[in-house]
mmCIF file of C-alpha atoms in Angstrom:
data_model
loop_
_atom_site.group_PDB
_atom_site.id
_atom_site.type_symbol
_atom_site.label_atom_id
_atom_site.label_comp_id
_atom_site.label_asym_id
_atom_site.label_seq_id
_atom_site.Cartn_x
_atom_site.Cartn_y
_atom_site.Cartn_z
ATOM 1 C CA MET A 86 0.054 -10.823 -41.992
ATOM 2 C CA ASP A 87 1.872 -12.932 -38.773
ATOM 3 C CA SER A 88 1.818 -16.097 -37.508
ATOM 4 C CA ALA A 89 -1.022 -14.950 -35.453
ATOM 5 C CA GLY A 90 -3.563 -13.353 -37.689
ATOM 6 C CA LEU A 91 -3.068 -9.629 -37.492
ATOM 7 C CA PRO A 92 -0.938 -7.399 -39.595
ATOM 8 C CA ALA A 93 2.652 -6.422 -39.951
ATOM 9 C CA ARG A 94 4.307 -3.266 -39.006
ATOM 10 C CA SER A 95 7.233 -1.908 -39.819
ATOM 11 C CA ALA A 96 8.621 0.901 -38.988
ATOM 12 C CA GLY A 97 8.750 3.289 -42.091
ATOM 13 C CA GLU A 98 5.497 3.907 -40.976
ATOM 14 C CA LEU A 99 6.745 6.363 -38.680
ATOM 15 C CA THR A 100 7.403 8.543 -40.755
ATOM 16 C CA GLU A 101 4.587 10.219 -41.027
ATOM 17 C CA PHE A 102 4.980 12.090 -37.862
ATOM 18 C CA GLY A 103 7.158 14.921 -37.938
ATOM 19 C CA GLN A 104 6.057 16.228 -41.378
ATOM 20 C CA ASP A 105 3.219 18.787 -39.822
ATOM 21 C CA GLU A 106 3.489 22.224 -40.064
ATOM 22 C CA TRP A 107 4.584 24.198 -36.210
ATOM 23 C CA TRP A 108 1.696 25.682 -35.647
ATOM 24 C CA VAL A 109 -0.063 21.842 -36.268
ATOM 25 C CA VAL A 110 2.626 20.750 -33.447
ATOM 26 C CA LEU A 111 1.659 24.106 -31.368
ATOM 27 C CA VAL A 112 -1.769 22.965 -31.625
ATOM 28 C CA LYS A 113 -1.541 19.575 -30.854
ATOM 29 C CA ALA A 114 0.550 20.759 -28.297
ATOM 30 C CA VAL A 115 -1.614 22.925 -26.480
ATOM 31 C CA VAL A 116 -5.145 20.465 -26.508
ATOM 32 C CA ILE A 117 -3.106 17.998 -25.010
ATOM 33 C CA PHE A 118 -2.256 21.184 -21.777
ATOM 34 C CA VAL A 119 -6.239 21.882 -21.673
ATOM 35 C CA PHE A 120 -7.277 18.429 -21.428
ATOM 36 C CA LEU A 121 -4.832 16.756 -18.788
ATOM 37 C CA MET A 122 -5.933 20.069 -16.815
ATOM 38 C CA VAL A 123 -9.282 20.029 -17.670
ATOM 39 C CA LEU A 124 -8.716 16.041 -16.980
ATOM 40 C CA THR A 125 -7.684 16.501 -13.798
ATOM 41 C CA LEU A 126 -9.876 19.152 -12.264
ATOM 42 C CA PHE A 127 -13.112 16.507 -13.220
ATOM 43 C CA SER A 128 -10.712 13.092 -12.221
ATOM 44 C CA ILE A 129 -10.642 15.430 -8.755
ATOM 45 C CA TRP A 130 -14.817 16.111 -8.909
ATOM 46 C CA ALA A 131 -15.300 12.376 -9.409
ATOM 47 C CA GLU A 132 -13.124 10.646 -7.247
ATOM 48 C CA ARG A 133 -15.161 12.820 -4.095
ATOM 49 C CA ARG A 134 -18.789 12.159 -5.350
ATOM 50 C CA VAL A 135 -17.942 8.944 -6.539
ATOM 51 C CA VAL A 136 -16.779 8.014 -2.571
ATOM 52 C CA ALA A 137 -18.884 10.082 -1.047
ATOM 53 C CA ARG A 138 -21.752 7.560 -2.868
ATOM 54 C CA MET A 139 -20.031 4.638 -1.397
ATOM 55 C CA GLN A 140 -19.851 6.085 1.866
ATOM 56 C CA GLN A 141 -23.212 7.324 1.558
ATOM 57 C CA ARG A 142 -22.925 10.940 1.915
ATOM 58 C CA ILE A 143 -23.228 14.009 -0.785
ATOM 59 C CA GLY A 144 -19.977 15.102 -1.683
ATOM 60 C CA PRO A 145 -19.521 18.702 -3.321
ATOM 61 C CA LYS A 146 -22.432 20.184 -4.474
ATOM 62 C CA VAL A 147 -22.124 23.735 -3.859
ATOM 63 C CA ASN A 148 -19.479 25.100 -6.035
ATOM 64 C CA GLY A 149 -21.227 24.912 -9.190
ATOM 65 C CA PRO A 150 -23.552 22.814 -10.890
ATOM 66 C CA PHE A 151 -23.246 19.443 -9.050
ATOM 67 C CA GLY A 152 -19.970 21.019 -7.049
ATOM 68 C CA LEU A 153 -18.673 20.706 -10.857
ATOM 69 C CA LEU A 154 -16.499 24.212 -9.731
ATOM 70 C CA GLN A 155 -15.309 22.033 -6.368
ATOM 71 C CA SER A 156 -11.873 21.512 -7.802
ATOM 72 C CA LEU A 157 -11.467 25.050 -9.592
ATOM 73 C CA ALA A 158 -11.877 26.568 -5.966
ATOM 74 C CA ASP A 159 -9.556 24.592 -4.506
ATOM 75 C CA GLY A 160 -7.077 24.960 -7.111
ATOM 76 C CA MET A 161 -7.296 28.839 -6.227
ATOM 77 C CA LYS A 162 -7.447 28.400 -2.571
ATOM 78 C CA LEU A 163 -3.979 26.205 -2.651
ATOM 79 C CA ILE A 164 -2.339 29.162 -4.699
ATOM 80 C CA LEU A 165 -3.358 31.668 -2.745
ATOM 81 C CA LYS A 166 -2.581 30.599 0.511
ATOM 82 C CA GLU A 167 1.137 31.337 1.654
ATOM 83 C CA ASP A 168 3.614 29.717 0.512
ATOM 84 C CA LEU A 169 6.447 28.741 3.396
ATOM 85 C CA ILE A 170 9.806 27.700 3.104
ATOM 86 C CA PRO A 171 11.236 25.594 6.696
ATOM 87 C CA LYS A 172 14.737 27.523 6.931
ATOM 88 C CA THR A 173 16.101 23.961 6.972
ATOM 89 C CA ALA A 174 15.081 22.927 3.632
ATOM 90 C CA ASP A 175 17.202 22.649 0.417
ATOM 91 C CA LYS A 176 15.813 25.859 -0.968
ATOM 92 C CA VAL A 177 17.269 24.966 -4.506
ATOM 93 C CA ILE A 178 15.930 21.650 -4.582
ATOM 94 C CA PHE A 179 12.404 22.277 -2.401
ATOM 95 C CA LEU A 180 11.944 25.132 -5.082
ATOM 96 C CA PHE A 181 12.562 22.349 -8.178
ATOM 97 C CA ALA A 182 11.240 19.123 -6.686
ATOM 98 C CA PRO A 183 7.689 19.643 -7.637
ATOM 99 C CA LEU A 184 8.902 20.694 -11.192
ATOM 100 C CA ILE A 185 11.004 17.538 -12.294
ATOM 101 C CA VAL A 186 7.950 15.529 -10.818
ATOM 102 C CA VAL A 187 5.254 17.441 -13.145
ATOM 103 C CA VAL A 188 7.260 17.927 -16.354
ATOM 104 C CA PRO A 189 7.181 14.292 -16.971
ATOM 105 C CA ALA A 190 3.896 13.124 -15.767
ATOM 106 C CA PHE A 191 2.949 16.521 -18.747
ATOM 107 C CA ALA A 192 5.598 14.775 -21.482
ATOM 108 C CA THR A 193 4.677 11.498 -20.988
ATOM 109 C CA TRP A 194 1.415 12.094 -22.734
ATOM 110 C CA SER A 195 3.133 13.686 -26.801
ATOM 111 C CA VAL A 196 3.011 9.854 -27.732
ATOM 112 C CA MET A 197 -0.055 8.966 -27.095
ATOM 113 C CA PRO A 198 -2.602 7.817 -29.849
ATOM 114 C CA PHE A 199 -5.821 9.598 -29.324
ATOM 115 C CA GLY A 200 -6.830 8.572 -32.659
ATOM 116 C CA PRO A 201 -6.113 7.891 -36.819
ATOM 117 C CA THR A 202 -5.123 10.108 -39.173
ATOM 118 C CA VAL A 203 -7.659 13.196 -39.426
ATOM 119 C CA ARG A 204 -8.755 16.410 -41.470
ATOM 120 C CA LEU A 205 -8.409 19.281 -39.593
ATOM 121 C CA PRO A 206 -12.373 21.463 -39.682
ATOM 122 C CA TRP A 207 -11.702 24.521 -41.519
ATOM 123 C CA SER A 208 -8.577 23.507 -43.976
ATOM 124 C CA ASP A 209 -7.296 20.614 -46.082
ATOM 125 C CA ILE A 210 -4.943 19.054 -43.511
ATOM 126 C CA HIS A 211 -5.047 15.698 -42.428
ATOM 127 C CA THR A 212 -3.249 14.943 -39.249
ATOM 128 C CA GLN A 213 -2.690 11.821 -36.605
ATOM 129 C CA LEU A 214 -4.390 11.976 -33.811
ATOM 130 C CA GLN A 215 -0.686 12.645 -31.996
ATOM 131 C CA LEU A 216 2.039 14.174 -30.574
ATOM 132 C CA THR A 217 4.605 12.703 -32.159
ATOM 133 C CA ASP A 218 6.103 8.633 -32.322
ATOM 134 C CA MET A 219 9.064 6.675 -32.222
ATOM 135 C CA PRO A 220 10.434 3.652 -32.686
ATOM 136 C CA VAL A 221 10.925 3.683 -28.735
ATOM 137 C CA SER A 222 7.595 5.194 -27.218
ATOM 138 C CA VAL A 223 6.897 2.565 -24.949
ATOM 139 C CA VAL A 224 11.007 2.458 -23.592
ATOM 140 C CA PHE A 225 10.088 6.175 -23.510
ATOM 141 C CA VAL A 226 6.681 6.576 -21.329
ATOM 142 C CA LEU A 227 8.261 4.781 -18.415
ATOM 143 C CA ALA A 228 12.140 7.190 -18.464
ATOM 144 C CA MET A 229 9.620 9.700 -17.905
ATOM 145 C CA ALA A 230 7.846 7.893 -15.434
ATOM 146 C CA SER A 231 11.320 7.199 -13.989
ATOM 147 C CA ILE A 232 12.825 10.862 -14.231
ATOM 148 C CA GLY A 233 9.125 11.627 -11.416
ATOM 149 C CA ILE A 234 10.896 9.351 -8.902
ATOM 150 C CA TYR A 235 13.308 12.296 -8.803
ATOM 151 C CA GLY A 236 11.351 14.617 -8.205
ATOM 152 C CA ILE A 237 9.888 12.918 -5.190
ATOM 153 C CA VAL A 238 13.165 11.726 -3.149
ATOM 154 C CA LEU A 239 14.111 14.948 -3.768
ATOM 155 C CA GLY A 240 10.974 17.073 -2.457
ATOM 156 C CA GLY A 241 11.646 14.833 0.580
ATOM 157 C CA TRP A 242 15.660 15.007 1.225
ATOM 158 C CA SER A 243 16.043 18.364 0.377
ATOM 159 C CA SER A 244 12.508 19.082 3.192
ATOM 160 C CA GLY A 245 15.615 18.927 6.070
ATOM 161 C CA SER A 246 12.160 16.819 7.902
ATOM 162 C CA THR A 247 12.716 13.021 8.737
ATOM 163 C CA TYR A 248 8.517 12.309 7.879
ATOM 164 C CA SER A 249 9.300 14.146 4.379
ATOM 165 C CA LEU A 250 13.304 12.036 4.008
ATOM 166 C CA LEU A 251 10.938 8.310 4.842
ATOM 167 C CA GLY A 252 8.178 9.028 2.617
ATOM 168 C CA GLY A 253 11.182 10.047 -0.466
ATOM 169 C CA LEU A 254 13.615 7.211 0.856
ATOM 170 C CA ARG A 255 9.342 4.944 0.702
ATOM 171 C CA SER A 256 8.536 6.574 -2.690
ATOM 172 C CA SER A 257 12.373 5.672 -4.346
ATOM 173 C CA ALA A 258 11.791 2.092 -3.637
ATOM 174 C CA GLN A 259 7.905 1.503 -3.980
ATOM 175 C CA MET A 260 7.823 3.374 -7.633
ATOM 176 C CA ILE A 261 10.886 1.675 -8.721
ATOM 177 C CA SER A 262 9.984 -2.292 -7.531
ATOM 178 C CA TYR A 263 6.656 -0.890 -9.415
ATOM 179 C CA GLU A 264 8.239 -0.155 -12.614
ATOM 180 C CA VAL A 265 10.174 -3.393 -12.867
ATOM 181 C CA SER A 266 6.958 -5.621 -13.139
ATOM 182 C CA MET A 267 4.984 -2.976 -15.059
ATOM 183 C CA GLY A 268 8.124 -2.580 -17.551
ATOM 184 C CA LEU A 269 7.670 -7.136 -17.445
ATOM 185 C CA SER A 270 4.106 -6.269 -18.201
ATOM 186 C CA PHE A 271 4.833 -4.513 -21.765
ATOM 187 C CA VAL A 272 7.521 -7.803 -22.908
ATOM 188 C CA ALA A 273 4.652 -9.557 -24.253
ATOM 189 C CA VAL A 274 2.656 -7.027 -25.885
ATOM 190 C CA PHE A 275 6.049 -6.066 -27.884
ATOM 191 C CA LEU A 276 6.649 -9.807 -28.400
ATOM 192 C CA TYR A 277 2.924 -10.217 -29.646
ATOM 193 C CA ALA A 278 2.870 -6.337 -31.566
ATOM 194 C CA GLY A 279 6.042 -6.819 -32.495
ATOM 195 C CA SER A 280 7.076 -2.887 -32.022
ATOM 196 C CA MET A 281 7.149 -0.642 -28.544
ATOM 197 C CA SER A 282 6.050 2.470 -31.326
ATOM 198 C CA THR A 283 2.508 3.285 -29.017
ATOM 199 C CA SER A 284 1.011 3.881 -32.628
ATOM 200 C CA GLN A 285 1.878 0.732 -34.424
ATOM 201 C CA ILE A 286 0.250 -1.636 -31.131
ATOM 202 C CA VAL A 287 -2.642 0.303 -31.441
ATOM 203 C CA GLU A 288 -2.729 -0.576 -35.066
ATOM 204 C CA ALA A 289 -2.022 -4.352 -34.852
ATOM 205 C CA GLN A 290 -4.674 -4.479 -32.523
ATOM 206 C CA ASP A 291 -7.336 -3.345 -35.105
ATOM 207 C CA LYS A 292 -8.996 -7.068 -34.600
ATOM 208 C CA VAL A 293 -8.553 -8.538 -31.242
ATOM 209 C CA TRP A 294 -7.459 -6.503 -28.139
ATOM 210 C CA TYR A 295 -4.350 -8.274 -25.901
ATOM 211 C CA GLY A 296 -6.273 -7.523 -22.899
ATOM 212 C CA LEU A 297 -7.665 -10.806 -23.583
ATOM 213 C CA ILE A 298 -5.369 -12.474 -24.893
ATOM 214 C CA LEU A 299 -2.322 -11.331 -22.766
ATOM 215 C CA ALA A 300 -4.695 -11.251 -19.469
ATOM 216 C CA PRO A 301 -1.424 -12.387 -16.868
ATOM 217 C CA SER A 302 0.168 -8.828 -18.127
ATOM 218 C CA PHE A 303 -2.778 -7.102 -18.206
ATOM 219 C CA VAL A 304 -3.355 -7.960 -14.992
ATOM 220 C CA THR A 305 0.250 -7.658 -13.828
ATOM 221 C CA TYR A 306 0.116 -4.125 -15.218
ATOM 222 C CA VAL A 307 -3.963 -3.272 -13.796
ATOM 223 C CA ILE A 308 -1.293 -3.742 -10.068
ATOM 224 C CA SER A 309 1.604 -2.506 -11.065
ATOM 225 C CA MET A 310 0.103 0.812 -12.234
ATOM 226 C CA VAL A 311 -1.521 1.420 -9.043
ATOM 227 C CA GLY A 312 1.494 0.718 -7.736
ATOM 228 C CA GLU A 313 3.234 3.386 -9.742
ATOM 229 C CA THR A 314 1.173 6.428 -9.132
ATOM 230 C CA ASN A 315 1.419 5.992 -5.079
ATOM 231 C CA ARG A 316 -2.370 5.429 -4.633
ATOM 232 C CA ALA A 317 -4.857 4.063 -2.143
ATOM 233 C CA PRO A 318 -4.050 1.127 -1.016
ATOM 234 C CA PHE A 319 -0.738 1.445 -2.487
ATOM 235 C CA ASP A 320 -0.014 5.428 -1.113
ATOM 236 C CA LEU A 321 2.373 3.899 1.676
ATOM 237 C CA PRO A 322 5.436 6.931 0.598
ATOM 238 C CA GLU A 323 2.059 9.551 1.852
ATOM 239 C CA ALA A 324 0.799 7.688 5.362
ATOM 240 C CA GLU A 325 -0.450 9.905 7.480
ATOM 241 C CA GLY A 326 -0.906 7.938 10.031
ATOM 242 C CA GLU A 327 3.025 7.095 10.094
ATOM 243 C CA LEU A 328 4.770 10.045 8.458
ATOM 244 C CA VAL A 329 1.823 12.584 8.397
ATOM 245 C CA GLY A 330 2.070 13.629 5.536
ATOM 246 C CA GLY A 331 5.393 11.887 3.406
ATOM 247 C CA PHE A 332 7.848 13.285 1.010
ATOM 248 C CA HIS A 333 5.112 16.839 0.586
ATOM 249 C CA THR A 334 5.010 17.236 4.846
ATOM 250 C CA GLU A 335 6.451 20.746 4.744
ATOM 251 C CA TYR A 336 5.559 21.866 0.936
ATOM 252 C CA SER A 337 2.476 24.097 0.476
ATOM 253 C CA SER A 338 0.529 26.479 -1.927
ATOM 254 C CA ALA A 339 1.356 26.199 -5.752
ATOM 255 C CA LYS A 340 4.167 23.749 -5.108
ATOM 256 C CA PHE A 341 2.131 21.174 -3.619
ATOM 257 C CA MET A 342 -0.319 21.898 -5.711
ATOM 258 C CA LEU A 343 1.740 20.766 -8.242
ATOM 259 C CA PHE A 344 2.619 17.743 -6.778
ATOM 260 C CA PHE A 345 -1.316 17.147 -6.356
ATOM 261 C CA LEU A 346 -1.682 17.845 -10.313
ATOM 262 C CA ALA A 347 0.968 15.408 -11.389
ATOM 263 C CA GLU A 348 -0.308 12.738 -9.286
ATOM 264 C CA TYR A 349 -3.591 13.145 -11.275
ATOM 265 C CA VAL A 350 -1.716 14.005 -14.498
ATOM 266 C CA ASN A 351 0.072 10.675 -13.833
ATOM 267 C CA MET A 352 -2.857 8.570 -13.005
ATOM 268 C CA GLY A 353 -4.480 9.870 -16.630
ATOM 269 C CA THR A 354 -1.004 8.131 -17.872
ATOM 270 C CA VAL A 355 -1.071 4.702 -16.417
ATOM 271 C CA SER A 356 -5.095 5.040 -18.113
ATOM 272 C CA ALA A 357 -3.898 5.995 -21.443
ATOM 273 C CA MET A 358 -1.295 3.116 -21.648
ATOM 274 C CA ALA A 359 -3.265 0.932 -20.177
ATOM 275 C CA THR A 360 -5.759 1.221 -22.897
ATOM 276 C CA THR A 361 -3.305 1.442 -25.645
ATOM 277 C CA MET A 362 -1.347 -1.319 -24.405
ATOM 278 C CA PHE A 363 -4.309 -2.952 -23.712
ATOM 279 C CA LEU A 364 -7.819 -2.191 -24.543
ATOM 280 C CA GLY A 365 -6.982 -1.461 -28.393
ATOM 281 C CA GLY A 366 -6.534 2.091 -27.482
ATOM 282 C CA TRP A 367 -9.086 4.245 -29.970
ATOM 283 C CA HIS A 368 -10.646 1.331 -31.543
ATOM 284 C CA ALA A 369 -14.388 1.336 -30.693
ATOM 285 C CA PRO A 370 -15.213 -1.435 -27.795
ATOM 286 C CA TRP A 371 -17.701 -4.248 -29.509
ATOM 287 C CA PRO A 372 -20.316 -4.602 -30.420
ATOM 288 C CA LEU A 373 -19.952 -0.742 -31.928
ATOM 289 C CA ASN A 374 -16.534 -2.537 -34.269
ATOM 290 C CA VAL A 375 -19.076 -4.769 -35.832
ATOM 291 C CA ILE A 376 -22.035 -3.491 -36.758
ATOM 292 C CA TRP A 377 -20.593 0.700 -37.776
ATOM 293 C CA ASP A 378 -18.263 0.439 -40.228
ATOM 294 C CA GLY A 379 -16.862 4.250 -39.487
ATOM 295 C CA ALA A 380 -16.693 3.682 -35.732
ATOM 296 C CA ASP A 381 -13.153 4.297 -35.983
ATOM 297 C CA SER A 382 -12.517 6.945 -38.531
ATOM 298 C CA GLY A 383 -12.507 10.630 -37.786
ATOM 299 C CA TYR A 384 -13.320 12.279 -34.644
ATOM 300 C CA TRP A 385 -15.632 9.147 -33.320
ATOM 301 C CA PRO A 386 -12.161 7.252 -32.162
ATOM 302 C CA VAL A 387 -11.132 9.999 -29.587
ATOM 303 C CA LEU A 388 -14.501 9.964 -27.370
ATOM 304 C CA TRP A 389 -13.566 5.689 -27.478
ATOM 305 C CA PHE A 390 -9.684 6.964 -26.146
ATOM 306 C CA ILE A 391 -11.517 8.751 -23.487
ATOM 307 C CA GLY A 392 -14.722 6.003 -22.709
ATOM 308 C CA LYS A 393 -10.816 3.914 -22.063
ATOM 309 C CA VAL A 394 -8.991 6.125 -19.811
ATOM 310 C CA LEU A 395 -12.235 7.071 -17.915
ATOM 311 C CA PHE A 396 -12.889 3.001 -17.110
ATOM 312 C CA PHE A 397 -9.706 3.465 -15.175
ATOM 313 C CA ILE A 398 -9.397 6.141 -13.966
ATOM 314 C CA PHE A 399 -12.827 5.066 -12.154
ATOM 315 C CA VAL A 400 -11.182 1.971 -10.631
ATOM 316 C CA PHE A 401 -8.295 4.067 -8.862
ATOM 317 C CA VAL A 402 -11.301 5.541 -7.167
ATOM 318 C CA TRP A 403 -12.795 2.328 -6.574
ATOM 319 C CA LEU A 404 -9.589 0.983 -4.842
ATOM 320 C CA ARG A 405 -9.814 3.842 -2.990
ATOM 321 C CA GLY A 406 -13.017 3.662 -1.540
ATOM 322 C CA THR A 407 -13.304 0.040 -0.828
ATOM 323 C CA LEU A 408 -9.298 -1.252 0.480
ATOM 324 C CA PRO A 409 -7.766 0.060 3.410
ATOM 325 C CA ARG A 410 -3.940 0.441 3.165
ATOM 326 C CA LEU A 411 -1.351 -2.426 2.818
ATOM 327 C CA ARG A 412 1.233 -2.352 5.437
ATOM 328 C CA TYR A 413 4.238 -1.593 3.509
ATOM 329 C CA ASP A 414 6.622 -5.309 3.837
ATOM 330 C CA GLN A 415 4.337 -7.100 2.535
ATOM 331 C CA PHE A 416 3.319 -4.034 0.055
ATOM 332 C CA MET A 417 7.029 -5.122 -1.036
ATOM 333 C CA HIS A 418 6.549 -8.834 -0.745
ATOM 334 C CA PHE A 419 3.958 -8.395 -2.539
ATOM 335 C CA GLY A 420 5.443 -7.187 -6.132
ATOM 336 C CA TRP A 421 9.285 -8.942 -5.834
ATOM 337 C CA LYS A 422 7.744 -12.577 -4.724
ATOM 338 C CA ARG A 423 4.664 -12.700 -6.461
ATOM 339 C CA LEU A 424 4.091 -9.990 -9.810
ATOM 340 C CA MET A 425 8.473 -10.405 -10.629
ATOM 341 C CA PRO A 426 8.598 -14.221 -11.332
ATOM 342 C CA LEU A 427 4.679 -14.473 -12.688
ATOM 343 C CA SER A 428 5.590 -12.048 -15.161
ATOM 344 C CA LEU A 429 9.101 -14.143 -15.947
ATOM 345 C CA VAL A 430 7.130 -17.609 -16.425
ATOM 346 C CA TRP A 431 4.479 -15.580 -18.182
ATOM 347 C CA ILE A 432 6.959 -13.779 -20.703
ATOM 348 C CA LEU A 433 8.655 -16.757 -21.367
ATOM 349 C CA ALA A 434 5.324 -18.687 -22.248
ATOM 350 C CA VAL A 435 4.860 -15.844 -24.978
ATOM 351 C CA ALA A 436 8.392 -16.895 -26.173
ATOM 352 C CA THR A 437 7.273 -19.108 -26.479
ATOM 353 C CA VAL A 438 4.561 -19.677 -28.452
ATOM 354 C CA ARG A 439 5.423 -17.364 -30.542
ATOM 355 C CA ALA A 440 8.808 -19.481 -31.666
ATOM 356 C CA ILE A 441 6.514 -22.317 -31.973
ATOM 357 C CA ASP A 442 4.505 -21.726 -34.841
ATOM 358 C CA LEU A 443 1.196 -22.828 -33.660
ATOM 359 C CA ASP A 444 -2.523 -21.809 -32.938
ATOM 360 C CA GLY A 445 -1.142 -18.977 -30.631
ATOM 361 C CA ARG A 446 -4.245 -17.841 -29.662
ATOM 362 C CA GLN A 447 -5.778 -20.942 -27.950
ATOM 363 C CA TRP A 448 -1.217 -21.563 -26.641
ATOM 364 C CA LEU A 449 -2.307 -18.604 -25.179
ATOM 365 C CA VAL A 450 -5.298 -18.768 -22.741
ATOM 366 C CA ALA A 451 -4.131 -22.159 -21.620
ATOM 367 C CA ILE A 452 -0.548 -21.055 -20.388
ATOM 368 C CA ALA A 453 -2.113 -17.980 -19.582
ATOM 369 C CA LEU A 454 -4.321 -21.007 -17.152
ATOM 370 C CA CYS A 455 -1.055 -22.559 -16.139
ATOM 371 C CA VAL A 456 -0.481 -19.100 -14.420
ATOM 372 C CA VAL A 457 -3.298 -18.278 -12.866
ATOM 373 C CA ALA A 458 -2.792 -21.593 -11.221
ATOM 374 C CA PHE A 459 0.610 -21.800 -10.697
ATOM 375 C CA GLY A 460 0.071 -18.153 -8.626
ATOM 376 C CA ILE A 461 -2.540 -19.461 -6.167
ATOM 377 C CA LEU A 462 -0.334 -22.387 -5.361
ATOM 378 C CA MET A 463 2.402 -19.647 -4.293
ATOM 379 C CA PHE A 464 -0.402 -17.787 -2.048
ATOM 380 C CA VAL A 465 -1.871 -21.299 -0.846
ATOM 381 C CA GLY A 466 1.929 -22.466 0.001
ATOM 382 C CA GLU A 467 3.221 -19.117 1.600
ATOM 383 C CA LYS A 468 -0.272 -19.150 3.831
ATOM 384 C CA LYS A 469 0.585 -22.879 4.821
ATOM 385 C CA GLN A 470 4.819 -21.789 5.541
ATOM 386 C CA SER A 471 3.242 -19.184 7.636
ATOM 387 C CA ASP A 472 0.577 -20.956 9.585
ATOM 388 C CA ALA A 473 3.459 -24.315 10.469
ATOM 389 C CA ALA A 474 5.537 -21.032 11.815
ATOM 390 C CA ALA A 475 3.100 -19.876 14.075
ATOM 391 C CA GLN A 476 2.336 -23.027 15.366
ATOM 392 C CA ARG A 477 5.995 -23.510 15.835
ATOM 393 C CA GLU A 478 6.266 -20.277 17.685
ATOM 394 C CA VAL A 479 6.386 -19.849 21.574
ATOM 395 C CA ARG A 480 4.462 -16.821 22.609
ATOM 396 C CA PHE A 481 5.523 -15.039 26.017
ATOM 397 C CA ASP A 482 2.337 -14.462 28.066
ATOM 398 C CA ALA A 483 2.716 -11.891 30.106
ATOM 399 C CA PHE A 484 -0.909 -11.765 32.655
ATOM 400 C CA ALA A 485 0.463 -16.071 32.993
ATOM 401 C CA GLY A 486 1.541 -14.638 36.385
ATOM 402 C CA GLY A 487 -1.583 -12.422 37.781
ATOM 403 C CA TYR A 488 0.846 -9.141 36.355
ATOM 404 C CA PRO A 489 1.425 -7.579 33.186
ATOM 405 C CA VAL A 490 5.510 -8.037 33.216
ATOM 406 C CA PRO A 491 7.448 -8.238 30.892
ATOM 407 C CA PRO A 492 10.042 -11.641 30.480
ATOM 408 C CA MET A 493 12.593 -11.263 32.283
ATOM 409 C CA PRO A 494 15.787 -11.706 30.303
ATOM 410 C CA PRO A 495 18.314 -15.157 30.048
ATOM 411 C CA ARG A 496 20.517 -15.335 33.370
ATOM 412 C CA GLY A 497 24.511 -16.410 32.217
ATOM 413 C CA PRO A 498 26.320 -19.217 33.671
ATOM 414 C CA ASP A 499 28.322 -16.222 35.860
ATOM 415 C CA ALA A 500 25.465 -14.779 37.151
#
């Protein structure tokens, strides 16, 4: 046991991965692929239904029971549409950009822990409910997210359209900026769990979830994951008002569908990472883990994991239906001048608590309150400065003389 009362984890426990038969690995990969496709179809349907309820509409209800087959119908429609390539596009990069986005989105799920070790049905084979794991699994997830940015930037650049280029540039700046905050939110988890392995981080949360004792890191990650996935209210790279459709303006048919697929798979990816890093992963929620001894055994943990992922997907939909789109400069200002400084202060506080042999949880709660108070003071200070600047500003009244005329240029000494 470590100083925080959590079980110590060693890198040797990862040796059980990579021992499965080839067909078991193949079955796991196929199951993950099918799960992500079904999750995407369900997420699109759920988003339409939930937003429709928020706006007092009905939503999809024709195709299938409760409209469940509407997403499948839309996918078939996109595949059968005419595939257009602009004359000014770089055809090779234009064709490969959607693949560069969607392949890393699927590959990230190879290190997601769905559950503990189980026995496969109708056999005596025991295996982990996880495709693979490594000592730096979280870094692998961040690396795959960074590769996906290349696909969006190249897709916008290769289209030969100014709108697509601006959308790609926006996306590169936005996603890289909020990846920094996302990575910083993980540092406190690494310090507390003593590992970067996803399975070991989940194992370390068998007593208490990090979303409770590392609340500032959890809040920072939730904000960063919305910005990372370009979802409303942070969907600035594909803002229809000024960029038509952003980086995928010139895409159609199956290539556009791949961008759409990658967006929803990435929603599931960041939701799974939030579940793994902060909500105990596949561990049963309280009070089930207290009143039921078998809640964390067998295939039941898969249900808890999927339920937590669906909760975060609902949060995505909830934000889209309630918040307006931010202004781009305000959004970047918030990421660099608010989230990052607060994350750095929180990391120093967690490192100090881990270095001092005291009751870590009480210290973390106190420091979390200090960080929250510090963040509030930062916003209050900014408001006062903006009010003072507005008072000092001398505004020109174009209608002062009765006619809306622009101000005259200043006259020089030789005029």
